[in-house]
Coordinates of C-alpha atoms in Angstrom, one line a residue:
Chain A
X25 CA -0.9 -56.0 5.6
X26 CA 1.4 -53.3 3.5
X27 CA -1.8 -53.1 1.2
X28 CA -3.7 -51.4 4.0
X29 CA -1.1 -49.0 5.0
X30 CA -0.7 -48.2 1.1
X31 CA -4.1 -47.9 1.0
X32 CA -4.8 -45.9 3.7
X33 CA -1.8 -43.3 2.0
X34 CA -2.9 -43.3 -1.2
X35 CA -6.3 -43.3 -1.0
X36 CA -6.3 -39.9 0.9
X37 CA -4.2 -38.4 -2.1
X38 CA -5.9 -39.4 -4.7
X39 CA -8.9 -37.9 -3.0
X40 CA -7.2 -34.8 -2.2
X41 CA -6.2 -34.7 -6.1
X42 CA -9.8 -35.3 -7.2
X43 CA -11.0 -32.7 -5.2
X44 CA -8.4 -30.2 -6.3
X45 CA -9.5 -30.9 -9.7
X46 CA -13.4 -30.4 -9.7
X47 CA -13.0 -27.5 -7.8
X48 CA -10.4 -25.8 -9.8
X49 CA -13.1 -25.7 -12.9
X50 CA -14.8 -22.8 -13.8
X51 CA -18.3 -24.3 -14.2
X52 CA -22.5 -23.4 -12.8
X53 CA -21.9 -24.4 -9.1
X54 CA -24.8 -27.3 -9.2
X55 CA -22.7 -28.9 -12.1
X56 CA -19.9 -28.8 -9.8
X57 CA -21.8 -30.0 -6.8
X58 CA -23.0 -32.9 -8.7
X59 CA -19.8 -34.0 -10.0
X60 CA -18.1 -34.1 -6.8
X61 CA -21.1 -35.8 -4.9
X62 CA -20.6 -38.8 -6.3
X63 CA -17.0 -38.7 -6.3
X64 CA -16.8 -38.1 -2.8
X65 CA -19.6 -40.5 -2.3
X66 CA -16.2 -42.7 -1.4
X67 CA -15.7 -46.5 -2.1
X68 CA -12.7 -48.7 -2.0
X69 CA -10.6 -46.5 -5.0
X70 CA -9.5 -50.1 -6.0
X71 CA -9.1 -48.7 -9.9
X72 CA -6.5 -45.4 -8.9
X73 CA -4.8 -47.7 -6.0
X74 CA -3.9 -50.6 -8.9
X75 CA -2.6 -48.0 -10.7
X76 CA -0.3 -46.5 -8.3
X77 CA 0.2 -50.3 -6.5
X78 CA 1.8 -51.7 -10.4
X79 CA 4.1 -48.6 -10.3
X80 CA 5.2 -49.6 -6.7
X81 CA 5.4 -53.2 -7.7
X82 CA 8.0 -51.6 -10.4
X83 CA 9.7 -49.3 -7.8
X84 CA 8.6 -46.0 -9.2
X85 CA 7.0 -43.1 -7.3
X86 CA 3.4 -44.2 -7.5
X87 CA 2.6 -40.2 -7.5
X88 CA 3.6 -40.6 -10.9
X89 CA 0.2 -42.1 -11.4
X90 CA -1.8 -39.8 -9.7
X91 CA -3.8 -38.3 -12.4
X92 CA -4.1 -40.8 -14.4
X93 CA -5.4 -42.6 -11.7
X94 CA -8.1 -39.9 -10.7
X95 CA -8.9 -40.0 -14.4
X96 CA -10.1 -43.8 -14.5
X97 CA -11.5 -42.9 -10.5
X98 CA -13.8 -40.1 -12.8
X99 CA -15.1 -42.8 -15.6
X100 CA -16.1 -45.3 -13.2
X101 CA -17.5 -42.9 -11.3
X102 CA -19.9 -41.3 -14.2
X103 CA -20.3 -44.9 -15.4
X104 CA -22.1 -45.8 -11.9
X105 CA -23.9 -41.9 -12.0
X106 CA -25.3 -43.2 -15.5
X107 CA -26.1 -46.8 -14.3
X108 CA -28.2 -45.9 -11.9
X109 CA -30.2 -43.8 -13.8
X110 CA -34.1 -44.5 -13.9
X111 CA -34.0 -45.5 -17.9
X112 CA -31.1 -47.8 -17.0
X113 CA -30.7 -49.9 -13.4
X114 CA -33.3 -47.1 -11.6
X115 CA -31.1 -47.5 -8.4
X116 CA -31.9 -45.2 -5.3
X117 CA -29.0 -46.3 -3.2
X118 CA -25.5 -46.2 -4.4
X119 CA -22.8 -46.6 -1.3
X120 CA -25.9 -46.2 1.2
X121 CA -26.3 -42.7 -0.5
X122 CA -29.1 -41.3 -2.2
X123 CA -28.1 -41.9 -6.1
X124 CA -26.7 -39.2 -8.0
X125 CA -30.3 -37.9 -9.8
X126 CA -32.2 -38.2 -6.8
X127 CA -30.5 -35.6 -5.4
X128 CA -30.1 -33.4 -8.4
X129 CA -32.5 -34.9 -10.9
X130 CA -32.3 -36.9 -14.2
X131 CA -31.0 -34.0 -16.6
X132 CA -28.5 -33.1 -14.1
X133 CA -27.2 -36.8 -13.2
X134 CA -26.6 -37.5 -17.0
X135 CA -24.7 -33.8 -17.8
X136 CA -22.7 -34.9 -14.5
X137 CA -21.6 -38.3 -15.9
X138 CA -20.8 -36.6 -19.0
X139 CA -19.0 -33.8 -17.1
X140 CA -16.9 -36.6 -15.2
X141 CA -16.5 -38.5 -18.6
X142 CA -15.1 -35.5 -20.5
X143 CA -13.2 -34.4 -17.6
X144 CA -11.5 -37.7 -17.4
X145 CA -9.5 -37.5 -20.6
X146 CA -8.3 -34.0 -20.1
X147 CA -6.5 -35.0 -16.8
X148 CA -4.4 -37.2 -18.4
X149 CA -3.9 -35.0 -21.6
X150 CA -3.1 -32.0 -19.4
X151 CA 0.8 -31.5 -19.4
X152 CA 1.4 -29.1 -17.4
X153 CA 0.1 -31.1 -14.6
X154 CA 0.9 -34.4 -14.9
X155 CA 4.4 -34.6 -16.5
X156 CA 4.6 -37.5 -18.7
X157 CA 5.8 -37.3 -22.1
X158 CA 3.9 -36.8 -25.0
X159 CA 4.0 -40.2 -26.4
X160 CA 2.8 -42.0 -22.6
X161 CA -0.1 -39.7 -22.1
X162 CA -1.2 -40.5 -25.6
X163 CA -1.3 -44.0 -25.5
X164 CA -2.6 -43.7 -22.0
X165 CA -5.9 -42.0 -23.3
X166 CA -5.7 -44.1 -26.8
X167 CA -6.2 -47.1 -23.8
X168 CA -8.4 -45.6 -22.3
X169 CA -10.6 -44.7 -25.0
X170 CA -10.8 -48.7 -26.0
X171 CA -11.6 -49.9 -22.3
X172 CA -14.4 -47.2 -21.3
X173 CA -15.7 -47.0 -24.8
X174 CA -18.2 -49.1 -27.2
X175 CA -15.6 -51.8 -27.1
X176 CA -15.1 -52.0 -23.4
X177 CA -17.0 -50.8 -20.2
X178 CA -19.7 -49.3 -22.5
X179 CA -20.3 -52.2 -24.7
X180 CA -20.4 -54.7 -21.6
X181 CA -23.4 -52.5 -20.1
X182 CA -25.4 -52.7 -23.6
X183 CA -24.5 -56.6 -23.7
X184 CA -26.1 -56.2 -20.1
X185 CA -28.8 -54.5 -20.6
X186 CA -30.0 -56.7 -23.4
X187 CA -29.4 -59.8 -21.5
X188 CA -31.6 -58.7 -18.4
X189 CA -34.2 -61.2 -18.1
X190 CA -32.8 -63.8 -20.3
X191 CA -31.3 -67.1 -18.9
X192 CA -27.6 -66.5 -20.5
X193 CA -24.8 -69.1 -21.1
X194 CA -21.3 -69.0 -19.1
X195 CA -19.9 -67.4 -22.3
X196 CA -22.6 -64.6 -22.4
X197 CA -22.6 -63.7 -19.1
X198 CA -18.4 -64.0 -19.2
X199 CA -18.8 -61.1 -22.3
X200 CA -20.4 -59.0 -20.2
X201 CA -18.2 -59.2 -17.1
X202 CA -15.0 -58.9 -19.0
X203 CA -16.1 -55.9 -20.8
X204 CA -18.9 -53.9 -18.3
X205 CA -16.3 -54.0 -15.3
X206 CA -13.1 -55.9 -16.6
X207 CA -11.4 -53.9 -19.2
X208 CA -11.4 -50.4 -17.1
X209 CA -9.8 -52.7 -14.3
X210 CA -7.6 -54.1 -16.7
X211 CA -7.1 -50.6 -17.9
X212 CA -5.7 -49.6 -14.3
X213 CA -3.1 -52.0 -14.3
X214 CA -2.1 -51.8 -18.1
X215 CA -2.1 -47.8 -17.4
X216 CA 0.5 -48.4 -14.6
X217 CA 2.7 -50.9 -16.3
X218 CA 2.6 -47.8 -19.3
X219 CA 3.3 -45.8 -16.2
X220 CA 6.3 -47.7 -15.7
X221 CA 7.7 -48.1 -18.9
X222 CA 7.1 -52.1 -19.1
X223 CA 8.0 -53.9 -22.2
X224 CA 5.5 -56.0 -24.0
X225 CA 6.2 -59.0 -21.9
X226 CA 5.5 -57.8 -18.4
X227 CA 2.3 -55.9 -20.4
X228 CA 1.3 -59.6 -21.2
X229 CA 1.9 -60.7 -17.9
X230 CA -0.2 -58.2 -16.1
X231 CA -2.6 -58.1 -18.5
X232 CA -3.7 -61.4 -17.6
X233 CA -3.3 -61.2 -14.1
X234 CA -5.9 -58.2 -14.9
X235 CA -8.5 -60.1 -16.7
X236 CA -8.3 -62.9 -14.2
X237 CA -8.9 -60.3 -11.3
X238 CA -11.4 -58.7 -13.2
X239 CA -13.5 -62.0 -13.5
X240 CA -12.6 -62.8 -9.5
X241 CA -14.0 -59.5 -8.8
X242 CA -17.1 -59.7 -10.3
X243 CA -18.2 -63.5 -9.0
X244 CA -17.3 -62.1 -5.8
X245 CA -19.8 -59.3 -6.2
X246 CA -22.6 -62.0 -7.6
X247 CA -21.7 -63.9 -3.9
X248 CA -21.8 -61.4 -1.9
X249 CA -25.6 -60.5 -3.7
X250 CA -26.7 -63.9 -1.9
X251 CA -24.1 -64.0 1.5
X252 CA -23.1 -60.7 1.9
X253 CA -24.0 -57.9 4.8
X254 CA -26.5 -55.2 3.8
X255 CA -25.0 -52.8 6.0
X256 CA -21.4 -53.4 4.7
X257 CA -22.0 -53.5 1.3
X258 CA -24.4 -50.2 0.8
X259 CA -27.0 -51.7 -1.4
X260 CA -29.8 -54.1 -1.0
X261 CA -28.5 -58.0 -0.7
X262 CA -30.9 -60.8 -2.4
X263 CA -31.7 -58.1 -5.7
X264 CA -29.9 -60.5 -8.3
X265 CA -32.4 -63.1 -7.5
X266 CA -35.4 -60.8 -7.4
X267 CA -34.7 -59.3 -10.8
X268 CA -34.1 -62.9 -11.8
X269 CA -30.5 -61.6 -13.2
X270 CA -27.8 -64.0 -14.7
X271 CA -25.4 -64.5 -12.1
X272 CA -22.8 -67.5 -11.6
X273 CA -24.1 -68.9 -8.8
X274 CA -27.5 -68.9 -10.3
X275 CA -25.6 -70.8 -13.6
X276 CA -23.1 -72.6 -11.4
X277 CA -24.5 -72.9 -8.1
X278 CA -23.0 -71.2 -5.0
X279 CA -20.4 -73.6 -4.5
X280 CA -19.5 -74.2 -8.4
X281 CA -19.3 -69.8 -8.3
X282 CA -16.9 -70.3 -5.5
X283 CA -14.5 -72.7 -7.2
X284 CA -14.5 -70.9 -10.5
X285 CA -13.9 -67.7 -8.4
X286 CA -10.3 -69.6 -6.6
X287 CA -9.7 -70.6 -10.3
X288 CA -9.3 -67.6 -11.7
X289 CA -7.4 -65.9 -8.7
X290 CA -5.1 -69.0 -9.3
X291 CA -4.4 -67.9 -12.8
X292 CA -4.3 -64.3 -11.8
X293 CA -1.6 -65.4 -9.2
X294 CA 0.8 -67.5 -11.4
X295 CA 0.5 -64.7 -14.5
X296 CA 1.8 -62.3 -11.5
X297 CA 5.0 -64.7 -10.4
X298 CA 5.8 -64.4 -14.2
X299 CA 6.2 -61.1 -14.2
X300 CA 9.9 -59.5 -13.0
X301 CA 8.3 -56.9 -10.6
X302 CA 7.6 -56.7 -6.3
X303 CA 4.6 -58.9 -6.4
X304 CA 3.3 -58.3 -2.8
X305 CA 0.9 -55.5 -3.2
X306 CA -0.7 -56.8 -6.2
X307 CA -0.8 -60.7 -4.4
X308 CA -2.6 -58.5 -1.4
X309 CA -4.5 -56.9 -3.8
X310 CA -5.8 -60.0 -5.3
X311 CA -6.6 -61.5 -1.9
X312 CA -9.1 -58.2 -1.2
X313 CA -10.8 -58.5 -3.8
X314 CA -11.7 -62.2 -3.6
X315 CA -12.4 -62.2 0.4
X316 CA -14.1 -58.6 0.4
X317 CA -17.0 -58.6 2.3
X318 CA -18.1 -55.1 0.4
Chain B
X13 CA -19.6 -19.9 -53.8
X14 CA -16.6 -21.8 -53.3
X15 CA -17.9 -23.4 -50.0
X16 CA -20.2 -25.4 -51.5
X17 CA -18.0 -27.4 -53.8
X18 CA -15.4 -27.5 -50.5
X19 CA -18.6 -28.7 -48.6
X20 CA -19.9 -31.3 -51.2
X21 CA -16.7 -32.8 -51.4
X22 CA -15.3 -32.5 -47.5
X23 CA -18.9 -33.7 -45.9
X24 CA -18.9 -36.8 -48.4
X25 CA -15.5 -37.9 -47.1
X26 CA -16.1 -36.9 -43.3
X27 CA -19.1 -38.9 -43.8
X28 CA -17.5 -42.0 -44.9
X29 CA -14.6 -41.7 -42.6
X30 CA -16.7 -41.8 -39.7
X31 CA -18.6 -44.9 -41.1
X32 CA -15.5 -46.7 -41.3
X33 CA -14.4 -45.9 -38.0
X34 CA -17.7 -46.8 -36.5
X35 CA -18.0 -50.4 -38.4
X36 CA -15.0 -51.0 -37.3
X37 CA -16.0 -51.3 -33.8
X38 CA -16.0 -54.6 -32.0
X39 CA -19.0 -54.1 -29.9
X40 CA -22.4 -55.3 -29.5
X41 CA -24.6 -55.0 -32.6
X42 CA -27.6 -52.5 -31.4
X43 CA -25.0 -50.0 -29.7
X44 CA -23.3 -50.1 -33.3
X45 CA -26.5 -49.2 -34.7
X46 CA -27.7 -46.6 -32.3
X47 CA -24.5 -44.6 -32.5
X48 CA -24.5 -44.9 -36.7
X49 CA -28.0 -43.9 -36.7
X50 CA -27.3 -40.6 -35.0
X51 CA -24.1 -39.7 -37.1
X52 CA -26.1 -40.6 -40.3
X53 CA -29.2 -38.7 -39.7
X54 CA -27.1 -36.3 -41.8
X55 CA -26.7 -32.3 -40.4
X56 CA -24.8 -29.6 -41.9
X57 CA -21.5 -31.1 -41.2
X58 CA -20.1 -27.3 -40.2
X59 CA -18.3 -28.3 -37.0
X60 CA -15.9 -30.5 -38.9
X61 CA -16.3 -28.8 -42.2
X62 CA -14.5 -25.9 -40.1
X63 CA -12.0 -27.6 -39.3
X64 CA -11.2 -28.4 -42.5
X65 CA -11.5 -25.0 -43.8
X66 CA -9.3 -23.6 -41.8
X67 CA -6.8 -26.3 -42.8
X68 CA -7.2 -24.9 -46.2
X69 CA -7.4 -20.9 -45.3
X70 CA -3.3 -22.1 -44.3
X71 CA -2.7 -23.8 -47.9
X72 CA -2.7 -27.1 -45.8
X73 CA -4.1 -30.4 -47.3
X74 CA -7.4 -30.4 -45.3
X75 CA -7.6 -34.3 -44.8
X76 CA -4.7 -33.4 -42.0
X77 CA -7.5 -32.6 -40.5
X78 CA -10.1 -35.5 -40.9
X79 CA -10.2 -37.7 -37.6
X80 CA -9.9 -34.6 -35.7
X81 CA -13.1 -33.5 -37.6
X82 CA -14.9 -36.7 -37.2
X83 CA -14.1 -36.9 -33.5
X84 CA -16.3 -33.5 -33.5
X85 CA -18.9 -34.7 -35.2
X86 CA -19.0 -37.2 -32.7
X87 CA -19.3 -35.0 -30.0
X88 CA -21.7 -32.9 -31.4
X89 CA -23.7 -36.1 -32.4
X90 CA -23.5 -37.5 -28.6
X91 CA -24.9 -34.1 -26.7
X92 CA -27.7 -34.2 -29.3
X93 CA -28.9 -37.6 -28.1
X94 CA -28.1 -36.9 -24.4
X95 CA -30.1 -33.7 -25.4
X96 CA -32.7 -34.8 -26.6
X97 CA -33.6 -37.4 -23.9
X98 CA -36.8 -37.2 -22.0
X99 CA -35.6 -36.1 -18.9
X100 CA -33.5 -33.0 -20.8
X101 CA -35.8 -31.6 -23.9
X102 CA -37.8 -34.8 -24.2
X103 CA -37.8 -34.1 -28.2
X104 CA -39.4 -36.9 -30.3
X105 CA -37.6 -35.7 -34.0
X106 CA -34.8 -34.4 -34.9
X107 CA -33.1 -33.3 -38.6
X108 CA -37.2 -35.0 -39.3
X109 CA -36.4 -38.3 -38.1
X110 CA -37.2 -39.7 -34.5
X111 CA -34.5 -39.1 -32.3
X112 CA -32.4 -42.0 -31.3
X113 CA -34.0 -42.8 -27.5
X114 CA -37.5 -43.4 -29.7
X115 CA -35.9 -45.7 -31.8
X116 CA -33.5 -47.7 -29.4
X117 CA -35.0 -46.8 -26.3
X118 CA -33.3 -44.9 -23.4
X119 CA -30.8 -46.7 -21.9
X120 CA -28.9 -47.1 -25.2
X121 CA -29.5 -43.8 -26.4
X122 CA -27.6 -42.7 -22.6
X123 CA -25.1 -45.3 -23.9
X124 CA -24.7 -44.6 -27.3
X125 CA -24.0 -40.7 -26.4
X126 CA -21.7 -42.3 -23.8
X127 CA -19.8 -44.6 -26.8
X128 CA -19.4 -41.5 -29.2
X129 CA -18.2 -39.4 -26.2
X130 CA -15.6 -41.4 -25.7
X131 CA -14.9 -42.4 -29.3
X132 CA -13.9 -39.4 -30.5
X133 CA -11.2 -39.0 -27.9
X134 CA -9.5 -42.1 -29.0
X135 CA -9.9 -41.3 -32.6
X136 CA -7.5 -38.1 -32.0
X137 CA -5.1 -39.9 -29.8
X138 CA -4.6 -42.8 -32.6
X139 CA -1.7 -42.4 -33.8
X140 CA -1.8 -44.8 -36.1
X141 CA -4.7 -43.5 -38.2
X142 CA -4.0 -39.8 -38.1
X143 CA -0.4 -39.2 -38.2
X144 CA -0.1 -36.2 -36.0
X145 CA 3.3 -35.3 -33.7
X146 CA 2.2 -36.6 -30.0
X147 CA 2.8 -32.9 -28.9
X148 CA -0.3 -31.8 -31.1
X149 CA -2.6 -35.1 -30.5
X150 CA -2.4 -34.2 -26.9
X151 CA -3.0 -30.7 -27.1
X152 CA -5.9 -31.9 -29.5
X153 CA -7.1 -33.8 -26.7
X154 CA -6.7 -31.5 -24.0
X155 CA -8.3 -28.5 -25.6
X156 CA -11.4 -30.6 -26.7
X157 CA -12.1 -31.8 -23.2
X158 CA -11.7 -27.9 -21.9
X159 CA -14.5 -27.0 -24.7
X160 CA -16.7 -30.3 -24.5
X161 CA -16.8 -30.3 -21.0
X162 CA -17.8 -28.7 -17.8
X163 CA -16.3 -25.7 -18.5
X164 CA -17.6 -25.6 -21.8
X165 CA -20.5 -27.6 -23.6
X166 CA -21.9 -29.7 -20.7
X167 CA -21.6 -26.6 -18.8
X168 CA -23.7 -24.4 -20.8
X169 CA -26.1 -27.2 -21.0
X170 CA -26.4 -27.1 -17.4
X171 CA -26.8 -23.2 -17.5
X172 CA -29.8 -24.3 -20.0
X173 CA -31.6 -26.4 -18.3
X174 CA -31.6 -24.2 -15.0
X175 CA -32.5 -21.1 -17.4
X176 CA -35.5 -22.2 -18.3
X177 CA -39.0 -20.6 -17.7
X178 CA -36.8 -17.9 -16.0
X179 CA -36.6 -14.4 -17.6
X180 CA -33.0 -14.1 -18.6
X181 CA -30.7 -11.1 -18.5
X182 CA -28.9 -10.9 -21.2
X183 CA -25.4 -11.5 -20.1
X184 CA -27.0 -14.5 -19.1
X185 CA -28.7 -15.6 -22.3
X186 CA -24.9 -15.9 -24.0
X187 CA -23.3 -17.4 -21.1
X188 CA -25.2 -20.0 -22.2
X189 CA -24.9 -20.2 -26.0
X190 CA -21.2 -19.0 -25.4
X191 CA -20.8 -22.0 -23.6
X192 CA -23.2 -24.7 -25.0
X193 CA -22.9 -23.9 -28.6
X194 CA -19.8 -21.6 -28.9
X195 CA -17.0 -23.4 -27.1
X196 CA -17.7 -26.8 -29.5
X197 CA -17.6 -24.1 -32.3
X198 CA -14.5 -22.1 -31.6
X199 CA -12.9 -25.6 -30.2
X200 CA -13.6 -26.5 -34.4
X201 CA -11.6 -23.6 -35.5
X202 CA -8.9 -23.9 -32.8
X203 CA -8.2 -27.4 -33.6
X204 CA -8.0 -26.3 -37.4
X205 CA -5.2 -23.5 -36.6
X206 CA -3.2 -26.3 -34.5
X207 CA -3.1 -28.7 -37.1
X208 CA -1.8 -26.3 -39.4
X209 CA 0.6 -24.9 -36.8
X210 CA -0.7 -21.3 -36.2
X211 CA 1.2 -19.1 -34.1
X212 CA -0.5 -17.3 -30.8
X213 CA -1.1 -14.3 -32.7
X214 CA -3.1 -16.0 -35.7
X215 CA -4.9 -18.2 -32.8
X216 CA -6.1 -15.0 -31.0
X217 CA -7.8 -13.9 -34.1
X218 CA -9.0 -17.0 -35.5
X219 CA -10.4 -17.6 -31.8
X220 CA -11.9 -14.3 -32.0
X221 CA -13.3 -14.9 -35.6
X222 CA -15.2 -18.2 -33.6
X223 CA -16.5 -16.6 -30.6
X224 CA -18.7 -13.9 -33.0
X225 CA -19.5 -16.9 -35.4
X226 CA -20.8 -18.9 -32.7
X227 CA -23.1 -16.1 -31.3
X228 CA -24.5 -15.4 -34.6
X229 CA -24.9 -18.7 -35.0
X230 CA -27.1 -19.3 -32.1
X231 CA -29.2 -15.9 -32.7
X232 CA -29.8 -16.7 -36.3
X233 CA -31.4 -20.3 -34.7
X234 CA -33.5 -18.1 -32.7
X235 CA -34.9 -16.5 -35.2
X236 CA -35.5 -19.2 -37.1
X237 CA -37.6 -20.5 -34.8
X238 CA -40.0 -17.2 -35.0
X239 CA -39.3 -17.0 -38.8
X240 CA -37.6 -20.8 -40.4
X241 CA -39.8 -23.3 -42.3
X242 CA -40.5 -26.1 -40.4
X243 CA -39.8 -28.8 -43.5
X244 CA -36.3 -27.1 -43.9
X245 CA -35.5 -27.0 -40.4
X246 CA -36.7 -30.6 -39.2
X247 CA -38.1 -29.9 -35.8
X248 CA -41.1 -27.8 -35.2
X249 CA -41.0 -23.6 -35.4
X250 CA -42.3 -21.5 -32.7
X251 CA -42.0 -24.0 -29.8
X252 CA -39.4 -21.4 -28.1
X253 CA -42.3 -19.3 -27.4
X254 CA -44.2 -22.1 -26.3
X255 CA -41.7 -22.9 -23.5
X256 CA -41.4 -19.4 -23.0
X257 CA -37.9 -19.4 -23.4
X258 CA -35.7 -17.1 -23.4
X259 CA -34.3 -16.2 -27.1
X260 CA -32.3 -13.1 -28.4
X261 CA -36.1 -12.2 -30.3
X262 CA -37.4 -12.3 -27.0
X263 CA -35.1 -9.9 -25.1
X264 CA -34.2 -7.8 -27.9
X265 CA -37.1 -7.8 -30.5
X266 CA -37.0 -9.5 -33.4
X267 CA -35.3 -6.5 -35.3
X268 CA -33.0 -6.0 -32.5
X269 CA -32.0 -9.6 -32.7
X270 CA -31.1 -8.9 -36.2
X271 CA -29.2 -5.9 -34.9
X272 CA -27.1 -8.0 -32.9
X273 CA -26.7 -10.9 -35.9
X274 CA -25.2 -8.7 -38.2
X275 CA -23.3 -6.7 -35.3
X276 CA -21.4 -9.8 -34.7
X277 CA -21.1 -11.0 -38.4
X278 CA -19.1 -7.9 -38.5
X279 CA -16.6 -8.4 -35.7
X280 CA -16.3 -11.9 -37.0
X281 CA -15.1 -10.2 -40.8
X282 CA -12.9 -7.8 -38.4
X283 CA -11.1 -10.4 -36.6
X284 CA -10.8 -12.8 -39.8
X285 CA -9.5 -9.6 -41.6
X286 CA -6.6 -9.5 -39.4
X287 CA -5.5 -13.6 -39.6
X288 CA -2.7 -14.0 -42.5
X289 CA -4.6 -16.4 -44.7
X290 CA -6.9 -17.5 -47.4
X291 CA -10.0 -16.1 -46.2
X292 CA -12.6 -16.6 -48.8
X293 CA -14.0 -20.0 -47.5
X294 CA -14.1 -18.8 -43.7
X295 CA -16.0 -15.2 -45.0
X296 CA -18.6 -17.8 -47.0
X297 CA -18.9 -19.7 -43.9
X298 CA -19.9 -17.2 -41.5
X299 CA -22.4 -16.0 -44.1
X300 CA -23.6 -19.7 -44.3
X301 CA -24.2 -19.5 -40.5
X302 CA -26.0 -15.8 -40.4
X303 CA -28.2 -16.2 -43.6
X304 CA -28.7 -20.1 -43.2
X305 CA -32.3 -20.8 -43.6
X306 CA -31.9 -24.1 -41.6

């Protein structure tokens, strides 16, 4: 278990570091208390800790990663602010917390997400902070741009949206997954192999260990939806079915989910041996997110 | 009237470049449309045209200048959609065509604000298209997340929204504007004197040159809405007094309002006056932006 102790570590840091950040900014004081509500509305961190677990699997300082990987913590964290919006998923509940805009209302919840959004990108272009040269912290938000934006996490949710209620194919449903959570999880690890300084083969490598931990991740989440604890998991369980939502057990049956699901961490697990780096964390890593009961 | 054969010819070619960039996008079909429908609802084009003026003022070839530009644009474009959303302003027109939440609903007009957002940081760090140094991408980057975010922009809007109905002081009243219209502005003319590798000195007054633009830029929309056409302006006159908002007209008189235009036209000449360059497009500008009539 040297994910947990890593985890337990990093996780505080990375905190710590968002914290710093949102309340270093000179901004109206509900703006700030609605940013840092939902980041501190906690969560596994799974994004920042890949970033900071691929530079330990290179044996660089993971603090190396830090802001980068409170930068990607920030995105996903408006993109859930924005999610759960009324217009969009209408969620009350996010972690077993009163959503973002039911605490400070619609207008605020969107200028928050916007406010974490925005922020995100100056984090990483900051130099003064952060330390990486020029040419790594551009790429890094050239990356990032692709993965959060209308060709990643941003398209997937529009592919999402307009495939609520419709009975969609494997390779619709796969679209969506790969793009609304898979390419900013790919992003973490691609943003700690650029980190690193990796060459293009270990990019490859990790890439695909990315996309097939990605698609592991979000089956998992579609099981736990039918077998998973309410308590654990912060949300209502059964809601998939409900809202008659495209899910892969619904296409493939519980069990047929389940064997896709150990096929893909399969895949994810030989594109890691491939790569010439300390696999453990990221094998760990891979394990939590397929056996997660949250 | 040099501006207006600058302007003809600039906003034709920011116009296109930001059509390319946008149908270039891999991404779902609608969220392709929503975003183009907002950037081609047309506008005045200043933010970027600014940019490229002030490219120009330095003897520099002003297309240095254009991704930077059209990543503005995009920003602009984005808080006008998030703005215009029911829970913010709830406007049903705007530039006299129905705002993009009527036409593509509210979730993708949430996420087509959210795709530009993040567009236009990727267009700057692209190093591909724009062939800046790294050094002055990321500074690029950095500075635009400072003024687009909750220290600038999304913070003023915040300011806004918890503004209104109250009777404003007016220290108050330009926090606001300083913040929700200025810092976008002045982030237009900053970006313009980095690309063309102003010194501190030149940046002070060019900065200072932005910050008296953008006020008078904001009071001249107030009065507009007592004393504008409503066919020129797009959006319906008057409705400031029907919110009871608070306006420069409102706190100052409309004469005193006026006062307070042309005070800052002034400093703006002042501080321009001092900045060793080709001044004759910025001077036209700011007389754009004070005697505009939409």
């Amino acid at each position: 278990m040297l994910l947990e102790a890593f985890s337990q570590e990093y996780k505080r840091k990375i905190e710590e570091r968002m914290k710093d950040i949102v309340s270093g900014l000179n901004t109206p004081a509900n703006l700030k208390a609605a940013m840092s509500y939902s980041l501190e509305a906690g969560g596994k961190r799974l994004r920042p800790l890949l970033v900071l677990a691929v530079l330990r699997a290179y044996g660089k300082d993971p603090l190396i990663g830090l802001d980068t990987a409170c930068a990607i913590e920030m995105i996903h964290t408006y993109s859930l602010i924005h999610d759960d919006l009324p217009c969009m998923d209408d969620d009350d509940l996010r972690r077993g917390k009163p959503t973002n805009h039911k605490v400070f209302g619609e207008a605020k919840a969107v200028l928050a997400g916007d406010g974490l959004l925005t922020l995100a990108f100056g984090v990483i272009a900051n130099m003064e902070n952060n330390q990486l040269s020029p040419v790594t912290a551009l790429e890094l938000v050239a990356e990032l741009s692709k993965a959060a934006g209308a060709e990643g996490m941003v398209g997937g949710q529009v592919a999402d949206i307009e495939g609520e209620q419709q009975d969609l194919r494997l390779a619709e449903l796969e679209y969506i997954h790969v793009h609304k959570t898979g390419k900013l999880l790919s992003y973490s690890i691609l943003a700690g192999a650029i980190l690193a300084g990796a060459n293009e083969e270990e990019r490859k490598h990790l890439t695909e260990y990315a996309y097939h931990l990605g698609l592991a991740f979000q089956i998992q989440d579609d099981i736990l939806d039918i077998e998973g604890n309410e308590s654990k998991i912060g949300k209502r369980v059964g809601s998939d079915e409900t809202n008659h939502k495209s899910t892969y057990p619904a296409l493939l049956s519980l069990s047929g989910a389940k064997e896709k699901l150990n096929h893909h961490v399969k895949l994810a697990n030989e594109a890691l041996m491939q790569a010439d780096i300390q696999q453990d964390i990221l094998t760990e890593m891979l394990d939590l997110v397929a056996k997660r009961d949250h």
